[in-house]
Amino acid sequence: MDILKTVLVTFLAGTGAGLGTGFAGMSAAAVITPMLVTLLGVEPYMAVGIALSSDVLASAVSAYTYGKNKNLDIKNGIIMMINVLIFTVVGSYVSSLVPSKTMGNFSVFMTLLLGIKFIVKPVMTTKEKMMSVSAKKRIIQSVICGMIIGFICGFIGAGGGMMMLLILTSVLGYELKTAVGTSVFIMAFTALTGAISHFSIGGSPDWLIMILCIVFTFVWAQIAAKIANKASPKTLNRATGIILVAIGVIILGFNFITK
């Protein structure tokens, strides 16, 4: 019964995380962590480590699929990623000095609002319009936005994928597919860094739970990424919005159960 429950929970968690990653560049941690903690009793710190390890392969395969379809900005993605990693550390340090309660539900509400935004006001920017921005301006934007995203993620401890998607589409003016492709590219490296640090500090995870989460997240991320790259911009906006809203509602439900 315990094994059956473990398989069922990790399947559902991996499905939600994979769809969120493949369609919207969302971090698997936002879905997997609350489900493992609530339904399987996994220690929160270790659950985050398992979720991040699931994120690595899922984000990497999604980035490959988006890149193969020419929906990935590697150059500016690397610039942004470096700044995200550096300022995540800075934000984390500053957060440790501030005696205030962290905004635990920040990423959940952001997921809901971003999902509603994609449904009500879809991102219809074309690649031609996106490429019209000068290379110098794009580099400067990538540096500044990477610093902002990293600091917020480090300070609050959540919301990396959503922050990147929001800024890439709303501030940098990316076309949606390229925004998601670039987001999962960055998330693959940030998740790898986070997973290594979590297991280095917290020790070995439950291998069965981790392997199942990695496999299920990988499979659904690959399916979602392939569908997303073939979809029209309008359809992709709606699908992304619906998935984000659904995931946000589910996570809120789990948060409510644990209180």
PDB file of C-alpha atoms in Angstrom:
ATOM      1  CA  MET A   1       0.000   0.000   0.000  1.00  0.00           C
ATOM      2  CA  ASP A   2       2.845   2.385   0.885  1.00  0.00           C
ATOM      3  CA  ILE A   3       4.601   1.715  -2.424  1.00  0.00           C
ATOM      4  CA  LEU A   4       1.337   2.156  -4.344  1.00  0.00           C
ATOM      5  CA  LYS A   5       0.699   5.446  -2.549  1.00  0.00           C
ATOM      6  CA  THR A   6       4.257   6.599  -3.283  1.00  0.00           C
ATOM      7  CA  VAL A   7       3.892   5.794  -6.991  1.00  0.00           C
ATOM      8  CA  LEU A   8       0.498   7.522  -7.198  1.00  0.00           C
ATOM      9  CA  VAL A   9       1.623  10.697  -5.391  1.00  0.00           C
ATOM     10  CA  THR A  10       4.880  10.988  -7.338  1.00  0.00           C
ATOM     11  CA  PHE A  11       2.997  10.376 -10.602  1.00  0.00           C
ATOM     12  CA  LEU A  12       0.547  13.193  -9.872  1.00  0.00           C
ATOM     13  CA  ALA A  13       3.339  15.482  -8.656  1.00  0.00           C
ATOM     14  CA  GLY A  14       5.509  14.685 -11.668  1.00  0.00           C
ATOM     15  CA  THR A  15       2.595  15.217 -14.058  1.00  0.00           C
ATOM     16  CA  GLY A  16       1.820  18.672 -12.666  1.00  0.00           C
ATOM     17  CA  ALA A  17       5.485  19.638 -12.478  1.00  0.00           C
ATOM     18  CA  GLY A  18       6.239  18.340 -15.968  1.00  0.00           C
ATOM     19  CA  LEU A  19       3.310  20.147 -17.568  1.00  0.00           C
ATOM     20  CA  GLY A  20       4.228  23.341 -15.732  1.00  0.00           C
ATOM     21  CA  THR A  21       7.852  23.061 -16.844  1.00  0.00           C
ATOM     22  CA  GLY A  22       7.176  22.144 -20.473  1.00  0.00           C
ATOM     23  CA  PHE A  23       4.410  24.661 -21.051  1.00  0.00           C
ATOM     24  CA  ALA A  24       5.437  27.580 -18.839  1.00  0.00           C
ATOM     25  CA  GLY A  25       9.041  27.156 -17.703  1.00  0.00           C
ATOM     26  CA  MET A  26       7.785  26.725 -14.153  1.00  0.00           C
ATOM     27  CA  SER A  27       9.986  25.260 -11.425  1.00  0.00           C
ATOM     28  CA  ALA A  28       9.039  21.703 -10.477  1.00  0.00           C
ATOM     29  CA  ALA A  29       9.608  22.630  -6.829  1.00  0.00           C
ATOM     30  CA  ALA A  30       6.392  24.656  -6.756  1.00  0.00           C
ATOM     31  CA  VAL A  31       4.337  21.512  -7.403  1.00  0.00           C
ATOM     32  CA  ILE A  32       6.382  18.588  -6.107  1.00  0.00           C
ATOM     33  CA  THR A  33       7.445  20.026  -2.739  1.00  0.00           C
ATOM     34  CA  PRO A  34       3.987  20.603  -1.166  1.00  0.00           C
ATOM     35  CA  MET A  35       2.710  17.228  -2.441  1.00  0.00           C
ATOM     36  CA  LEU A  36       5.648  15.257  -1.035  1.00  0.00           C
ATOM     37  CA  VAL A  37       5.475  17.064   2.299  1.00  0.00           C
ATOM     38  CA  THR A  38       1.690  16.799   2.677  1.00  0.00           C
ATOM     39  CA  LEU A  39       0.966  13.337   1.261  1.00  0.00           C
ATOM     40  CA  LEU A  40       4.181  11.378   1.844  1.00  0.00           C
ATOM     41  CA  GLY A  41       5.515  13.119   4.947  1.00  0.00           C
ATOM     42  CA  VAL A  42       8.851  13.979   3.361  1.00  0.00           C
ATOM     43  CA  GLU A  43      10.916  16.492   5.362  1.00  0.00           C
ATOM     44  CA  PRO A  44      10.443  19.930   3.679  1.00  0.00           C
ATOM     45  CA  TYR A  45      14.138  20.640   3.072  1.00  0.00           C
ATOM     46  CA  MET A  46      14.645  17.220   1.482  1.00  0.00           C
ATOM     47  CA  ALA A  47      11.430  17.592  -0.546  1.00  0.00           C
ATOM     48  CA  VAL A  48      12.818  20.774  -2.100  1.00  0.00           C
ATOM     49  CA  GLY A  49      16.036  18.915  -2.965  1.00  0.00           C
ATOM     50  CA  ILE A  50      14.066  16.107  -4.655  1.00  0.00           C
ATOM     51  CA  ALA A  51      11.962  18.654  -6.542  1.00  0.00           C
ATOM     52  CA  LEU A  52      15.053  20.520  -7.739  1.00  0.00           C
ATOM     53  CA  SER A  53      16.670  17.280  -8.900  1.00  0.00           C
ATOM     54  CA  SER A  54      13.472  16.529 -10.862  1.00  0.00           C
ATOM     55  CA  ASP A  55      13.706  19.997 -12.358  1.00  0.00           C
ATOM     56  CA  VAL A  56      17.193  19.457 -13.794  1.00  0.00           C
ATOM     57  CA  LEU A  57      16.403  16.777 -16.377  1.00  0.00           C
ATOM     58  CA  ALA A  58      12.897  18.077 -17.120  1.00  0.00           C
ATOM     59  CA  SER A  59      14.152  21.616 -17.761  1.00  0.00           C
ATOM     60  CA  ALA A  60      17.121  20.353 -19.782  1.00  0.00           C
ATOM     61  CA  VAL A  61      14.996  18.220 -22.118  1.00  0.00           C
ATOM     62  CA  SER A  62      12.452  21.031 -22.456  1.00  0.00           C
ATOM     63  CA  ALA A  63      15.239  23.500 -23.302  1.00  0.00           C
ATOM     64  CA  TYR A  64      16.562  21.055 -25.929  1.00  0.00           C
ATOM     65  CA  THR A  65      13.108  20.757 -27.507  1.00  0.00           C
ATOM     66  CA  TYR A  66      12.611  24.543 -27.560  1.00  0.00           C
ATOM     67  CA  GLY A  67      16.146  25.036 -28.891  1.00  0.00           C
ATOM     68  CA  LYS A  68      15.600  22.489 -31.670  1.00  0.00           C
ATOM     69  CA  ASN A  69      12.562  24.526 -32.736  1.00  0.00           C
ATOM     70  CA  LYS A  70      14.608  27.774 -32.621  1.00  0.00           C
ATOM     71  CA  ASN A  71      12.717  29.044 -29.585  1.00  0.00           C
ATOM     72  CA  LEU A  72      15.681  29.609 -27.261  1.00  0.00           C
ATOM     73  CA  ASP A  73      17.915  32.656 -26.679  1.00  0.00           C
ATOM     74  CA  ILE A  74      21.106  30.995 -25.394  1.00  0.00           C
ATOM     75  CA  LYS A  75      23.374  34.057 -25.478  1.00  0.00           C
ATOM     76  CA  ASN A  76      21.221  36.312 -23.331  1.00  0.00           C
ATOM     77  CA  GLY A  77      20.014  33.319 -21.327  1.00  0.00           C
ATOM     78  CA  ILE A  78      23.573  32.616 -20.159  1.00  0.00           C
ATOM     79  CA  ILE A  79      24.086  36.281 -19.226  1.00  0.00           C
ATOM     80  CA  MET A  80      20.865  36.298 -17.227  1.00  0.00           C
ATOM     81  CA  MET A  81      21.625  32.929 -15.624  1.00  0.00           C
ATOM     82  CA  ILE A  82      25.006  34.083 -14.280  1.00  0.00           C
ATOM     83  CA  ASN A  83      23.399  37.116 -12.654  1.00  0.00           C
ATOM     84  CA  VAL A  84      20.486  35.058 -11.306  1.00  0.00           C
ATOM     85  CA  LEU A  85      22.900  32.634  -9.613  1.00  0.00           C
ATOM     86  CA  ILE A  86      25.059  35.400  -8.124  1.00  0.00           C
ATOM     87  CA  PHE A  87      22.184  37.503  -6.822  1.00  0.00           C
ATOM     88  CA  THR A  88      20.285  34.503  -5.481  1.00  0.00           C
ATOM     89  CA  VAL A  89      23.186  34.120  -3.051  1.00  0.00           C
ATOM     90  CA  VAL A  90      23.088  37.868  -2.309  1.00  0.00           C
ATOM     91  CA  GLY A  91      19.331  37.808  -1.732  1.00  0.00           C
ATOM     92  CA  SER A  92      19.619  34.754   0.493  1.00  0.00           C
ATOM     93  CA  TYR A  93      22.265  36.467   2.629  1.00  0.00           C
ATOM     94  CA  VAL A  94      20.230  39.682   2.965  1.00  0.00           C
ATOM     95  CA  SER A  95      17.152  37.625   3.856  1.00  0.00           C
ATOM     96  CA  SER A  96      19.051  35.969   6.713  1.00  0.00           C
ATOM     97  CA  LEU A  97      19.681  39.415   8.208  1.00  0.00           C
ATOM     98  CA  VAL A  98      16.056  40.542   8.096  1.00  0.00           C
ATOM     99  CA  PRO A  99      13.932  39.362  11.071  1.00  0.00           C
ATOM    100  CA  SER A 100      10.717  39.066   9.095  1.00  0.00           C
ATOM    101  CA  LYS A 101       8.502  36.258   7.923  1.00  0.00           C
ATOM    102  CA  THR A 102       9.267  35.178   4.365  1.00  0.00           C
ATOM    103  CA  MET A 103       6.503  35.398   1.814  1.00  0.00           C
ATOM    104  CA  GLY A 104       5.829  31.678   1.519  1.00  0.00           C
ATOM    105  CA  ASN A 105       2.779  32.038  -0.726  1.00  0.00           C
ATOM    106  CA  PHE A 106       4.460  34.525  -3.082  1.00  0.00           C
ATOM    107  CA  SER A 107       5.111  32.024  -5.872  1.00  0.00           C
ATOM    108  CA  VAL A 108       1.610  30.510  -5.543  1.00  0.00           C
ATOM    109  CA  PHE A 109      -0.197  33.819  -6.009  1.00  0.00           C
ATOM    110  CA  MET A 110       2.236  34.736  -8.761  1.00  0.00           C
ATOM    111  CA  THR A 111       1.403  31.466 -10.540  1.00  0.00           C
ATOM    112  CA  LEU A 112      -2.331  32.225 -10.308  1.00  0.00           C
ATOM    113  CA  LEU A 113      -2.011  35.835 -11.456  1.00  0.00           C
ATOM    114  CA  LEU A 114       0.329  34.955 -14.309  1.00  0.00           C
ATOM    115  CA  GLY A 115      -2.019  32.190 -15.440  1.00  0.00           C
ATOM    116  CA  ILE A 116      -4.983  34.593 -15.469  1.00  0.00           C
ATOM    117  CA  LYS A 117      -2.841  37.140 -17.312  1.00  0.00           C
ATOM    118  CA  PHE A 118      -2.040  34.672 -20.121  1.00  0.00           C
ATOM    119  CA  ILE A 119      -5.735  33.825 -20.519  1.00  0.00           C
ATOM    120  CA  VAL A 120      -7.075  37.401 -20.388  1.00  0.00           C
ATOM    121  CA  LYS A 121      -4.176  39.208 -22.061  1.00  0.00           C
ATOM    122  CA  PRO A 122      -2.091  36.739 -24.098  1.00  0.00           C
ATOM    123  CA  VAL A 123       1.492  37.467 -25.157  1.00  0.00           C
ATOM    124  CA  MET A 124       1.266  37.934 -28.932  1.00  0.00           C
ATOM    125  CA  THR A 125       4.721  39.457 -29.541  1.00  0.00           C
ATOM    126  CA  THR A 126       6.271  38.136 -32.750  1.00  0.00           C
ATOM    127  CA  LYS A 127       9.859  36.972 -33.164  1.00  0.00           C
ATOM    128  CA  GLU A 128      10.438  39.785 -35.653  1.00  0.00           C
ATOM    129  CA  LYS A 129       9.443  42.402 -33.081  1.00  0.00           C
ATOM    130  CA  MET A 130      11.479  40.631 -30.392  1.00  0.00           C
ATOM    131  CA  MET A 131      14.590  40.621 -32.597  1.00  0.00           C
ATOM    132  CA  SER A 132      14.233  44.321 -33.402  1.00  0.00           C
ATOM    133  CA  VAL A 133      15.749  45.231 -30.011  1.00  0.00           C
ATOM    134  CA  SER A 134      19.466  46.039 -30.306  1.00  0.00           C
ATOM    135  CA  ALA A 135      21.956  43.432 -29.034  1.00  0.00           C
ATOM    136  CA  LYS A 136      23.532  45.925 -26.608  1.00  0.00           C
ATOM    137  CA  LYS A 137      20.181  46.880 -25.082  1.00  0.00           C
ATOM    138  CA  ARG A 138      19.211  43.210 -24.736  1.00  0.00           C
ATOM    139  CA  ILE A 139      22.464  42.397 -22.905  1.00  0.00           C
ATOM    140  CA  ILE A 140      21.943  45.293 -20.477  1.00  0.00           C
ATOM    141  CA  GLN A 141      18.342  44.205 -19.900  1.00  0.00           C
ATOM    142  CA  SER A 142      19.456  40.602 -19.303  1.00  0.00           C
ATOM    143  CA  VAL A 143      22.023  41.685 -16.704  1.00  0.00           C
ATOM    144  CA  ILE A 144      19.610  43.945 -14.798  1.00  0.00           C
ATOM    145  CA  CYS A 145      16.694  41.503 -14.932  1.00  0.00           C
ATOM    146  CA  GLY A 146      18.944  38.608 -13.877  1.00  0.00           C
ATOM    147  CA  MET A 147      20.020  40.606 -10.828  1.00  0.00           C
ATOM    148  CA  ILE A 148      16.405  41.406  -9.922  1.00  0.00           C
ATOM    149  CA  ILE A 149      15.156  37.823 -10.400  1.00  0.00           C
ATOM    150  CA  GLY A 150      18.077  36.337  -8.471  1.00  0.00           C
ATOM    151  CA  PHE A 151      17.737  38.715  -5.548  1.00  0.00           C
ATOM    152  CA  ILE A 152      13.976  38.179  -5.226  1.00  0.00           C
ATOM    153  CA  CYS A 153      14.348  34.389  -5.449  1.00  0.00           C
ATOM    154  CA  GLY A 154      17.124  34.386  -2.859  1.00  0.00           C
ATOM    155  CA  PHE A 155      15.287  36.761  -0.523  1.00  0.00           C
ATOM    156  CA  ILE A 156      11.880  35.087  -0.730  1.00  0.00           C
ATOM    157  CA  GLY A 157      13.065  31.573  -1.535  1.00  0.00           C
ATOM    158  CA  ALA A 158      10.613  30.885  -4.346  1.00  0.00           C
ATOM    159  CA  GLY A 159       9.207  31.947  -7.680  1.00  0.00           C
ATOM    160  CA  GLY A 160      12.259  31.625  -9.962  1.00  0.00           C
ATOM    161  CA  GLY A 161      10.548  30.151 -13.013  1.00  0.00           C
ATOM    162  CA  MET A 162       7.542  32.425 -12.732  1.00  0.00           C
ATOM    163  CA  MET A 163       9.677  35.522 -12.207  1.00  0.00           C
ATOM    164  CA  MET A 164      11.701  34.707 -15.309  1.00  0.00           C
ATOM    165  CA  LEU A 165       8.648  34.076 -17.470  1.00  0.00           C
ATOM    166  CA  LEU A 166       6.988  37.295 -16.280  1.00  0.00           C
ATOM    167  CA  ILE A 167      10.066  39.448 -16.889  1.00  0.00           C
ATOM    168  CA  LEU A 168      11.000  37.808 -20.191  1.00  0.00           C
ATOM    169  CA  THR A 169       7.539  38.413 -21.636  1.00  0.00           C
ATOM    170  CA  SER A 170       6.509  41.667 -19.953  1.00  0.00           C
ATOM    171  CA  VAL A 171       9.816  43.549 -19.538  1.00  0.00           C
ATOM    172  CA  LEU A 172      12.171  42.136 -22.179  1.00  0.00           C
ATOM    173  CA  GLY A 173       9.385  41.703 -24.745  1.00  0.00           C
ATOM    174  CA  TYR A 174      10.095  38.061 -25.597  1.00  0.00           C
ATOM    175  CA  GLU A 175       7.734  36.017 -27.742  1.00  0.00           C
ATOM    176  CA  LEU A 176       6.112  33.382 -25.460  1.00  0.00           C
ATOM    177  CA  LYS A 177       7.779  30.247 -26.862  1.00  0.00           C
ATOM    178  CA  THR A 178      11.231  31.854 -26.738  1.00  0.00           C
ATOM    179  CA  ALA A 179      10.513  33.109 -23.216  1.00  0.00           C
ATOM    180  CA  VAL A 180       9.610  29.607 -21.994  1.00  0.00           C
ATOM    181  CA  GLY A 181      12.570  28.042 -23.835  1.00  0.00           C
ATOM    182  CA  THR A 182      15.010  30.525 -22.324  1.00  0.00           C
ATOM    183  CA  SER A 183      13.427  30.139 -18.882  1.00  0.00           C
ATOM    184  CA  VAL A 184      13.796  26.328 -18.803  1.00  0.00           C
ATOM    185  CA  PHE A 185      17.372  26.667 -20.100  1.00  0.00           C
ATOM    186  CA  ILE A 186      18.250  28.862 -17.118  1.00  0.00           C
ATOM    187  CA  MET A 187      16.237  26.726 -14.682  1.00  0.00           C
ATOM    188  CA  ALA A 188      18.184  23.571 -15.630  1.00  0.00           C
ATOM    189  CA  PHE A 189      21.394  25.110 -14.288  1.00  0.00           C
ATOM    190  CA  THR A 190      19.871  26.863 -11.270  1.00  0.00           C
ATOM    191  CA  ALA A 191      18.031  23.658 -10.279  1.00  0.00           C
ATOM    192  CA  LEU A 192      21.252  21.628 -10.584  1.00  0.00           C
ATOM    193  CA  THR A 193      23.064  24.098  -8.322  1.00  0.00           C
ATOM    194  CA  GLY A 194      20.204  24.032  -5.804  1.00  0.00           C
ATOM    195  CA  ALA A 195      19.884  20.233  -5.800  1.00  0.00           C
ATOM    196  CA  ILE A 196      23.614  19.693  -5.211  1.00  0.00           C
ATOM    197  CA  SER A 197      23.656  22.187  -2.334  1.00  0.00           C
ATOM    198  CA  HIS A 198      20.531  20.660  -0.740  1.00  0.00           C
ATOM    199  CA  PHE A 199      21.878  17.103  -0.777  1.00  0.00           C
ATOM    200  CA  SER A 200      25.327  18.247   0.334  1.00  0.00           C
ATOM    201  CA  ILE A 201      23.775  19.858   3.399  1.00  0.00           C
ATOM    202  CA  GLY A 202      20.800  17.582   4.060  1.00  0.00           C
ATOM    203  CA  GLY A 203      22.265  14.200   3.121  1.00  0.00           C
ATOM    204  CA  SER A 204      20.876  11.448   0.867  1.00  0.00           C
ATOM    205  CA  PRO A 205      17.199  11.594  -0.195  1.00  0.00           C
ATOM    206  CA  ASP A 206      14.644   8.778  -0.403  1.00  0.00           C
ATOM    207  CA  TRP A 207      15.936   7.271  -3.656  1.00  0.00           C
ATOM    208  CA  LEU A 208      12.645   5.662  -4.723  1.00  0.00           C
ATOM    209  CA  ILE A 209      10.701   8.914  -4.349  1.00  0.00           C
ATOM    210  CA  MET A 210      13.405  10.930  -6.105  1.00  0.00           C
ATOM    211  CA  ILE A 211      13.758   8.537  -9.056  1.00  0.00           C
ATOM    212  CA  LEU A 212       9.979   8.348  -9.554  1.00  0.00           C
ATOM    213  CA  CYS A 213       9.650  12.153  -9.420  1.00  0.00           C
ATOM    214  CA  ILE A 214      12.504  12.591 -11.902  1.00  0.00           C
ATOM    215  CA  VAL A 215      11.056  10.042 -14.357  1.00  0.00           C
ATOM    216  CA  PHE A 216       7.447  11.291 -14.239  1.00  0.00           C
ATOM    217  CA  THR A 217       8.458  14.974 -14.436  1.00  0.00           C
ATOM    218  CA  PHE A 218      10.810  14.227 -17.341  1.00  0.00           C
ATOM    219  CA  VAL A 219       8.157  12.352 -19.338  1.00  0.00           C
ATOM    220  CA  TRP A 220       5.439  14.984 -18.937  1.00  0.00           C
ATOM    221  CA  ALA A 221       7.838  17.888 -19.518  1.00  0.00           C
ATOM    222  CA  GLN A 222       8.907  16.315 -22.804  1.00  0.00           C
ATOM    223  CA  ILE A 223       5.288  15.796 -23.881  1.00  0.00           C
ATOM    224  CA  ALA A 224       4.320  19.364 -22.904  1.00  0.00           C
ATOM    225  CA  ALA A 225       7.341  20.934 -24.632  1.00  0.00           C
ATOM    226  CA  LYS A 226       6.630  19.104 -27.895  1.00  0.00           C
ATOM    227  CA  ILE A 227       2.966  20.165 -27.842  1.00  0.00           C
ATOM    228  CA  ALA A 228       3.857  23.769 -26.928  1.00  0.00           C
ATOM    229  CA  ASN A 229       6.300  24.164 -29.816  1.00  0.00           C
ATOM    230  CA  LYS A 230       3.684  23.034 -32.332  1.00  0.00           C
ATOM    231  CA  ALA A 231       0.834  25.132 -30.907  1.00  0.00           C
ATOM    232  CA  SER A 232      -0.256  28.522 -32.210  1.00  0.00           C
ATOM    233  CA  PRO A 233       0.587  31.534 -29.978  1.00  0.00           C
ATOM    234  CA  LYS A 234      -3.062  32.002 -28.972  1.00  0.00           C
ATOM    235  CA  THR A 235      -3.541  28.333 -28.098  1.00  0.00           C
ATOM    236  CA  LEU A 236      -0.249  28.219 -26.203  1.00  0.00           C
ATOM    237  CA  ASN A 237      -1.208  31.296 -24.155  1.00  0.00           C
ATOM    238  CA  ARG A 238      -4.524  29.738 -23.166  1.00  0.00           C
ATOM    239  CA  ALA A 239      -3.018  26.325 -22.384  1.00  0.00           C
ATOM    240  CA  THR A 240      -0.239  27.929 -20.329  1.00  0.00           C
ATOM    241  CA  GLY A 241      -2.731  30.111 -18.464  1.00  0.00           C
ATOM    242  CA  ILE A 242      -5.077  27.217 -17.659  1.00  0.00           C
ATOM    243  CA  ILE A 243      -2.221  25.007 -16.423  1.00  0.00           C
ATOM    244  CA  LEU A 244      -0.775  27.774 -14.241  1.00  0.00           C
ATOM    245  CA  VAL A 245      -4.164  28.581 -12.690  1.00  0.00           C
ATOM    246  CA  ALA A 246      -4.867  24.888 -12.056  1.00  0.00           C
ATOM    247  CA  ILE A 247      -1.456  24.345 -10.447  1.00  0.00           C
ATOM    248  CA  GLY A 248      -1.869  27.500  -8.343  1.00  0.00           C
ATOM    249  CA  VAL A 249      -5.259  26.344  -7.045  1.00  0.00           C
ATOM    250  CA  ILE A 250      -3.912  22.852  -6.248  1.00  0.00           C
ATOM    251  CA  ILE A 251      -0.899  24.236  -4.354  1.00  0.00           C
ATOM    252  CA  LEU A 252      -3.136  26.607  -2.380  1.00  0.00           C
ATOM    253  CA  GLY A 253      -5.266  23.605  -1.490  1.00  0.00           C
ATOM    254  CA  PHE A 254      -2.248  21.696  -0.186  1.00  0.00           C
ATOM    255  CA  ASN A 255      -1.086  24.746   1.766  1.00  0.00           C
ATOM    256  CA  PHE A 256      -4.555  24.961   3.347  1.00  0.00           C
ATOM    257  CA  ILE A 257      -4.488  21.229   4.272  1.00  0.00           C
ATOM    258  CA  THR A 258      -1.144  21.591   6.050  1.00  0.00           C
ATOM    259  CA  LYS A 259      -2.345  24.489   8.234  1.00  0.00           C
TER     260      LYS A 259
END
